[in-house]
Phi, psi and omega in degrees: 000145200272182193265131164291143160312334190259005177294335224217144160271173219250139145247191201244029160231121194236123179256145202260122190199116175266108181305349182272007186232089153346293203295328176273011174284291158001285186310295197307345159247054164229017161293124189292211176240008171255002166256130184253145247198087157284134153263130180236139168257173177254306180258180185301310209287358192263357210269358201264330167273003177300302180309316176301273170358314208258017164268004184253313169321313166291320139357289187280320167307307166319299203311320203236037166080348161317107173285151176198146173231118196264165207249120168089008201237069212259352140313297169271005165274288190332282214303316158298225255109031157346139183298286271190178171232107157255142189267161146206197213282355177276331156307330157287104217259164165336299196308331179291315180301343204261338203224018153328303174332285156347278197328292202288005137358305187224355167214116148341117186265124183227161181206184186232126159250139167242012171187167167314272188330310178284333143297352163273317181258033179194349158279030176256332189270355205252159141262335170234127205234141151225135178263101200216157327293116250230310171214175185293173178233193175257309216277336208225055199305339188244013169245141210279153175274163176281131190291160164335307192288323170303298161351275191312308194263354126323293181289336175280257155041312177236050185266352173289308242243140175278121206249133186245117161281159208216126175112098153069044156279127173206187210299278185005259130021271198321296201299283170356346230234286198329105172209170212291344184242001151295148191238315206190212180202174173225135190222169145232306165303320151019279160305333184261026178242000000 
């Protein structure tokens, strides 16, 4: 029987791993069980091996304990027993926004913002917000980052809510970051060092 979302803490660390990007496996089991696991695809036309791809990686989270959370799906997050689903605003589709309530009922919702406006009109639905691109990144080189002050005023703006930064995060970097309403962070290159 799964676990109430509010049973299991939240961690303040999430690597973000698309099974369909091979290369990032190495990284993905040596992760602990105080890191938490979004699984992601980049495009639409990837979601249907995206699905096939992802049991033995969830698999592998149950076993050892791993919180994860899956994108777009409240089928297959039900069918794992995912803590959440994360959306973000291209995915979220009307029905979902109609059936939130629901949703979080039983899964923690988390999404992504990249600017104010957009946290005004899509961080009221989330429990969990990464606030992107934080810094440039490897994996995303053309999308532009957020100034300090955006950042910052982001993070009041979503002080209910557990707020993660997102984007070209590594140890350094992260301290720069630090104020009373950030929880954590979300990486990918992160991890591999």
């Amino acid at each position: 029987m799964r676990k109430s979302k509010n049973s299991k803490s939240i961690p303040r660390e999430w690597f973000f791993f698309n099974p369909l990007n091979n290369s990032n496996d190495k990284y993905f089991f040596k992760i602990s069980n105080k890191i938490g696991v979004i699984f992601f695809y980049e495009k639409n036309k990837e979601k249907e091996e995206f699905f096939k791809k992802i049991k033995p990686y969830i698999k592998w989270c149950q076993v050892k304990g791993i919180n994860f959370l899956i994108q777009s799906s409240i089928f297959w997050a039900n069918k794992y027993h995912a803590l959440g689903i994360f959306f973000d605003k291209k995915n979220l589709i009307i029905s979902n926004k109609l059936n939130i309530n629901s949703i979080k009922k039983k899964f923690l919702i988390a999404g992504k913002v990249h600017s104010l406006t957009e946290a005004k009109n899509f961080g009221e639905l989330l429990n969990i917000v990464f606030i992107s691109n934080v810094f440039e990144t490897q994996t995303h080189p053309n999308k532009k980052k957020l100034s300090m002050f955006n950042f910052f005023s982001i993070c009041n703006l979503l002080k209910r809510k557990k707020v993660f930064a997102l984007g070209g995060i590594d140890k350094s970097n992260f301290k720069k970051l630090k104020n009373k309403y950030l929880y954590g962070f979300g990486a990918i290159n992160y991890f591999k060092n």
